[in-house]
Tab-separated table of C-alpha atoms in Angstrom:
chain	number	residue	atom	x	y	z
C	1227	MET	CA	-16.464	-15.807	2.234
C	1228	SER	CA	-15.001	-13.266	-0.130
C	1229	ASP	CA	-12.319	-13.814	-2.768
C	1230	VAL	CA	-9.691	-12.304	-1.479
C	1231	LEU	CA	-9.099	-15.382	0.341
C	1232	ARG	CA	-9.515	-18.867	-0.749
C	1233	ILE	CA	-10.659	-21.438	1.867
C	1234	GLU	CA	-9.519	-25.774	1.400
C	1235	ASP	CA	-9.768	-28.183	3.109
C	1236	ASP	CA	-7.283	-30.787	2.593
C	1237	GLY	CA	-9.049	-33.555	5.441
C	1238	ALA	CA	-8.273	-31.958	8.991
C	1239	VAL	CA	-5.835	-29.285	7.009
C	1240	ARG	CA	-7.681	-25.752	5.997
C	1241	VAL	CA	-5.361	-24.402	3.305
C	1242	LEU	CA	-6.441	-20.151	3.563
C	1243	THR	CA	-4.698	-18.085	0.409
C	1244	LEU	CA	-4.108	-14.413	0.556
C	1245	ASN	CA	-5.955	-14.041	-3.467
C	1246	ARG	CA	-4.841	-10.437	-4.213
C	1247	PRO	CA	-1.866	-11.294	-6.535
C	1248	GLU	CA	-2.022	-7.944	-7.692
C	1249	ALA	CA	-1.471	-6.284	-5.525
C	1250	ARG	CA	1.135	-8.759	-3.841
C	1251	ASN	CA	-1.383	-9.586	-1.066
C	1252	ALA	CA	-0.871	-5.825	0.504
C	1253	LEU	CA	-3.358	-6.299	3.445
C	1254	ASP	CA	-6.733	-4.036	2.065
C	1255	GLY	CA	-9.458	-3.376	3.968
C	1256	GLU	CA	-10.861	-6.291	2.775
C	1257	LEU	CA	-8.152	-8.560	3.157
C	1258	ILE	CA	-7.732	-7.574	6.940
C	1259	SER	CA	-11.532	-8.352	7.541
C	1260	VAL	CA	-11.858	-11.337	5.660
C	1261	LEU	CA	-8.471	-12.928	6.469
C	1262	TYR	CA	-9.509	-12.037	10.863
C	1263	ARG	CA	-12.402	-13.425	10.517
C	1264	GLY	CA	-11.291	-16.398	8.419
C	1265	LEU	CA	-8.550	-17.891	10.703
C	1266	SER	CA	-11.716	-17.310	13.377
C	1267	ASP	CA	-13.579	-19.577	11.442
C	1268	ALA	CA	-10.697	-21.898	11.605
C	1269	ASP	CA	-9.733	-22.092	14.847
C	1270	ALA	CA	-12.986	-22.274	15.971
C	1271	ASP	CA	-13.568	-25.333	13.564
C	1272	GLU	CA	-13.134	-28.622	15.584
C	1273	THR	CA	-12.404	-30.635	12.288
C	1274	VAL	CA	-9.782	-28.339	11.283
C	1275	ARG	CA	-6.272	-29.886	13.950
C	1276	ALA	CA	-3.577	-27.383	11.168
C	1277	ILE	CA	-3.665	-24.020	8.925
C	1278	VAL	CA	-1.808	-23.827	6.067
C	1279	LEU	CA	-1.393	-19.752	5.387
C	1280	THR	CA	0.276	-18.984	2.360
C	1281	GLY	CA	-0.336	-16.343	-0.968
C	1282	ALA	CA	-1.420	-16.514	-4.442
C	1283	ASP	CA	2.184	-16.283	-6.498
C	1284	PRO	CA	3.494	-14.269	-6.753
C	1285	ALA	CA	3.816	-13.232	-3.229
C	1286	PHE	CA	3.069	-13.607	0.158
C	1287	CYS	CA	2.258	-11.015	1.511
C	1288	ALA	CA	3.807	-7.325	1.082
C	1289	GLY	CA	2.049	-6.077	4.192
C	1290	ALA	CA	0.212	-2.987	4.860
C	1291	ASP	CA	-1.670	-1.697	1.429
C	1292	LEU	CA	-0.034	1.545	1.794
C	1293	LYS	CA	-2.128	3.076	-1.015
C	1294	GLN	CA	-5.024	2.535	0.840
C	1295	ALA	CA	-3.580	4.197	3.644
C	1296	VAL	CA	-2.235	7.704	1.689
C	1297	VAL	CA	-6.137	8.025	1.453
C	1298	GLU	CA	-7.547	6.541	4.569
C	1299	GLY	CA	-4.834	8.041	6.712
C	1300	ALA	CA	-5.171	7.173	9.934
C	1301	ALA	CA	-8.987	5.173	9.859
C	1302	TYR	CA	-7.148	2.548	8.355
C	1303	PHE	CA	-4.365	1.121	10.520
C	1304	ARG	CA	-7.442	1.884	13.378
C	1305	ARG	CA	-8.981	-1.692	11.752
C	1306	PHE	CA	-6.514	-3.294	13.336
C	1307	ASP	CA	-8.247	-1.999	16.266
C	1308	GLU	CA	-11.133	-4.386	16.035
C	1309	GLU	CA	-9.796	-7.200	13.806
C	1310	ASN	CA	-5.876	-7.652	13.850
C	1311	CYS	CA	-5.461	-10.618	11.554
C	1312	VAL	CA	-2.072	-9.840	12.069
C	1313	ALA	CA	-2.239	-11.089	15.948
C	1314	ARG	CA	-5.403	-13.224	14.886
C	1315	VAL	CA	-2.113	-16.014	13.680
C	1316	ALA	CA	0.173	-16.129	16.294
C	1317	GLY	CA	-3.671	-16.000	18.629
C	1318	CYS	CA	-4.841	-19.008	16.782
C	1319	ARG	CA	-5.088	-22.550	19.227
C	1320	THR	CA	-4.867	-23.938	16.147
C	1321	PRO	CA	-1.218	-24.769	14.902
C	1322	VAL	CA	-0.575	-22.885	11.835
C	1323	VAL	CA	2.300	-23.593	8.952
C	1324	GLY	CA	3.708	-20.513	6.561
C	1325	ALA	CA	4.035	-20.540	3.215
C	1326	VAL	CA	6.135	-18.191	2.205
C	1327	ASN	CA	6.130	-18.302	-1.606
C	1328	GLY	CA	7.270	-14.654	-2.539
C	1329	VAL	CA	7.648	-11.669	-0.923
C	1330	ALA	CA	7.037	-11.305	2.713
C	1331	PHE	CA	7.456	-7.506	4.331
C	1332	THR	CA	6.743	-5.526	6.827
C	1333	GLY	CA	3.292	-6.585	7.865
C	1334	GLY	CA	2.856	-8.975	6.058
C	1335	LEU	CA	6.520	-10.652	7.731
C	1336	GLU	CA	5.088	-9.893	11.189
C	1337	ILE	CA	1.892	-12.916	9.688
C	1338	ALA	CA	4.882	-14.930	8.988
C	1339	LEU	CA	6.254	-14.399	12.293
C	1340	GLY	CA	3.118	-15.521	14.130
C	1341	CYS	CA	3.087	-18.950	12.236
C	1342	ASP	CA	4.189	-21.490	14.549
C	1343	LEU	CA	6.574	-23.052	11.852
C	1344	LEU	CA	7.304	-21.497	8.203
C	1345	VAL	CA	9.260	-23.428	5.123
C	1346	CYS	CA	9.616	-21.338	1.955
C	1347	SER	CA	10.344	-21.206	-1.692
C	1348	GLU	CA	13.873	-20.575	-2.946
C	1349	ARG	CA	11.532	-17.657	-4.379
C	1350	ALA	CA	10.744	-16.392	-0.997
C	1351	THR	CA	12.406	-12.464	-0.079
C	1352	PHE	CA	11.898	-11.696	3.497
C	1353	ALA	CA	12.023	-8.062	4.649
C	1354	ASP	CA	11.319	-5.214	7.214
C	1355	THR	CA	10.695	-1.815	5.866
C	1356	HIS	CA	8.604	-0.665	8.755
C	1357	VAL	CA	11.271	3.091	9.531
C	1358	ARG	CA	11.517	3.373	5.615
C	1359	VAL	CA	8.032	4.286	5.286
C	1360	GLY	CA	7.864	5.681	8.608
C	1361	VAL	CA	5.857	3.954	10.344
C	1362	LEU	CA	6.867	1.710	13.522
C	1363	PRO	CA	5.859	-2.474	14.092
C	1364	GLY	CA	2.831	-2.791	15.722
C	1365	GLY	CA	1.976	-6.389	15.018
C	1366	GLY	CA	4.320	-8.091	17.252
C	1367	LEU	CA	7.843	-8.239	14.891
C	1368	THR	CA	10.016	-6.484	17.463
C	1369	ALA	CA	8.863	-9.067	19.787
C	1370	ARG	CA	8.973	-12.412	17.666
C	1371	LEU	CA	11.416	-11.688	15.035
C	1372	PRO	CA	14.788	-11.748	17.648
C	1373	GLN	CA	13.183	-15.165	18.936
C	1374	LEU	CA	13.854	-16.835	15.137
C	1375	VAL	CA	16.683	-15.071	13.970
C	1376	GLY	CA	18.587	-13.231	17.166
C	1377	PRO	CA	18.850	-9.950	18.630
C	1378	ALA	CA	21.744	-9.033	16.011
C	1379	TRP	CA	19.549	-9.692	12.700
C	1380	ALA	CA	16.687	-8.593	13.763
C	1381	ARG	CA	18.645	-5.192	14.267
C	1382	ARG	CA	19.795	-5.534	11.228
C	1383	MET	CA	16.748	-6.680	9.217
C	1384	SER	CA	14.763	-3.496	11.579
C	1385	MET	CA	17.275	-0.511	11.069
C	1386	THR	CA	18.537	-1.611	7.090
C	1387	GLY	CA	15.528	-2.921	5.376
C	1388	GLU	CA	17.498	-4.931	3.034
C	1389	LEU	CA	16.778	-8.014	1.837
C	1390	VAL	CA	16.729	-11.464	2.868
C	1391	ASP	CA	16.150	-14.509	0.763
C	1392	ALA	CA	15.532	-18.428	1.283
C	1393	ARG	CA	19.059	-19.757	1.639
C	1394	LEU	CA	20.005	-16.698	3.827
C	1395	ALA	CA	16.255	-16.789	5.704
C	1396	GLU	CA	17.457	-20.548	6.552
C	1397	ARG	CA	20.433	-19.919	7.573
C	1398	ILE	CA	19.343	-17.699	10.372
C	1399	GLY	CA	16.274	-19.165	11.468
C	1400	LEU	CA	13.691	-17.662	9.975
C	1401	VAL	CA	12.179	-20.134	8.394
C	1402	THR	CA	12.909	-24.509	9.065
C	1403	GLU	CA	13.012	-25.565	5.108
C	1404	VAL	CA	13.515	-24.204	1.737
C	1405	VAL	CA	11.933	-25.943	-1.021
C	1406	PRO	CA	10.805	-26.250	-4.718
C	1407	HIS	CA	8.227	-23.275	-5.610
C	1408	ALA	CA	6.433	-25.950	-7.152
C	1409	ASP	CA	6.727	-28.333	-4.018
C	1410	LEU	CA	5.630	-25.645	-1.738
C	1411	LEU	CA	2.104	-25.779	-0.777
C	1412	SER	CA	2.899	-29.894	-0.365
C	1413	ARG	CA	5.515	-30.043	0.985
C	1414	ALA	CA	3.736	-27.146	3.830
C	1415	THR	CA	0.569	-29.155	3.666
C	1416	GLU	CA	2.741	-32.342	4.203
C	1417	LEU	CA	4.030	-30.664	7.646
C	1418	ALA	CA	-0.016	-29.486	8.233
C	1419	ARG	CA	-1.070	-32.975	8.139
C	1420	ALA	CA	1.811	-34.863	10.377
C	1421	ILE	CA	0.467	-31.955	12.753
C	1422	ALA	CA	-3.323	-32.771	12.774
C	1423	GLU	CA	-2.295	-36.777	12.878
C	1424	VAL	CA	-1.743	-35.773	17.138
C	1425	PRO	CA	-5.402	-35.525	18.748
C	1426	ALA	CA	-6.938	-32.325	18.706
C	1427	ALA	CA	-6.439	-31.767	23.162
C	1428	PRO	CA	-2.624	-32.715	23.351
C	1429	MET	CA	-1.605	-30.660	20.364
C	1430	THR	CA	-3.400	-27.715	21.707
C	1431	ALA	CA	-1.645	-28.217	24.938
C	1432	LEU	CA	1.669	-28.250	23.567
C	1433	LYS	CA	0.811	-25.676	21.761
C	1434	ARG	CA	-0.014	-23.645	25.035
C	1435	ILE	CA	2.729	-24.696	26.701
C	1436	TYR	CA	4.955	-23.384	23.553
C	1437	THR	CA	3.118	-20.058	23.182
C	1438	GLU	CA	2.375	-19.424	27.504
C	1439	GLY	CA	6.060	-20.509	27.829
C	1440	ALA	CA	7.694	-17.668	25.376
C	1441	GLN	CA	5.547	-15.075	27.057
C	1442	SER	CA	8.655	-13.956	29.678
C	1443	ILE	CA	10.173	-12.674	27.188
C	1444	VAL	CA	7.650	-12.416	24.276
C	1445	GLY	CA	4.193	-10.855	26.593
C	1446	ARG	CA	7.214	-7.646	27.657
C	1447	SER	CA	7.982	-7.128	24.285
C	1448	LEU	CA	5.442	-7.268	23.206
C	1449	GLU	CA	3.452	-4.764	26.076
C	1450	ILE	CA	6.720	-2.393	24.888
C	1451	GLU	CA	6.232	-2.409	21.231
C	1452	THR	CA	2.498	-1.524	21.253
C	1453	THR	CA	3.170	1.673	23.805
C	1454	ILE	CA	5.929	3.048	21.526
C	1455	ALA	CA	4.448	2.283	18.373
C	1456	ARG	CA	1.142	4.317	19.368
C	1457	GLY	CA	2.986	7.135	21.137
C	1458	ALA	CA	5.141	7.984	18.751
C	1459	SER	CA	1.525	7.613	15.410
C	1460	GLY	CA	2.006	10.696	14.110
C	1461	SER	CA	0.976	12.239	10.555
C	1462	LEU	CA	1.052	10.127	7.534
C	1463	ASP	CA	2.679	13.096	5.278
C	1464	GLY	CA	5.439	12.146	3.055
C	1465	LEU	CA	4.164	8.252	3.586
C	1466	GLU	CA	3.227	7.622	-0.708
C	1467	GLU	CA	6.777	9.532	-1.505
C	1468	ARG	CA	8.451	6.971	0.630
C	1469	ARG	CA	6.451	3.783	-0.205
C	1470	ARG	CA	7.592	5.008	-3.673
C	1471	ALA	CA	11.300	5.174	-2.810
C	1472	VAL	CA	11.171	1.402	-0.166
C	1473	MET	CA	9.870	-0.044	-4.512
C	1474	GLU	CA	12.222	1.094	-6.136
C	1475	ARG	CA	15.238	-0.019	-3.707
C	1476	ASN	CA	13.882	-3.340	-3.267
C	1477	ARG	CA	12.823	-3.858	-7.506
C	1478	ALA	CA	17.072	-2.486	-7.492
C	1479	ARG	CA	17.941	-5.365	-5.503
C	1480	THR	CA	16.119	-7.845	-6.441
C	1481	ALA	CA	17.163	-6.672	-9.695
C	1482	ASP	CA	21.279	-7.244	-8.977
C	1483	ARG	CA	20.313	-10.209	-7.166
C	1484	GLY	CA	19.007	-11.826	-10.138
């Protein structure tokens, strides 16, 4: 496949690990394509009954690779039209357990929200910085985040861009469990094995019930997000300056907490 995505099988569980640690697993063009194919292959493999999605330390996923976006402009974002790895997570028929080991920012948060359930280590940090870098969510964040944390917390996260640490994430319902960092992958795999113990047909049907049952709310929200985000897309001038400003802000807030 590619070095930017590690693929390992543990019985009926497939573990996919985003592997661009030097870039905090940001989604460059290669990772977008490889992750899309990795998820599609796992979902089509009848021997795979559950998927664990995680990142190589120190991050889960920092979202879009804005350095590449600055260079390529709109061509960078057009990749998602054909190989939308963010939407592919939520579109899997196979249950997906997210193991959030570090930062899950913006597009990375959208990937996490596409998982069926999330566990995280005490090092995990979540944030939605879309509007701070001058773009709108287009990966389902405004549809799925309110379903987990409620409308008030969803608006607070999106409008302020503030950092949500692991314990707060657990308290507001973003994750189901916080575990010691060293135990994260084993715990996520344990949950995935429990899912994989169930015969494929009823588990797939159960996930379909949950997914289609939420469509009356989430489906319309996804349509609205897509329509407004595309209609508001424009110049990417100043993206690099906004990216740097967000990074400095996040570093300062992380240091204050430490």
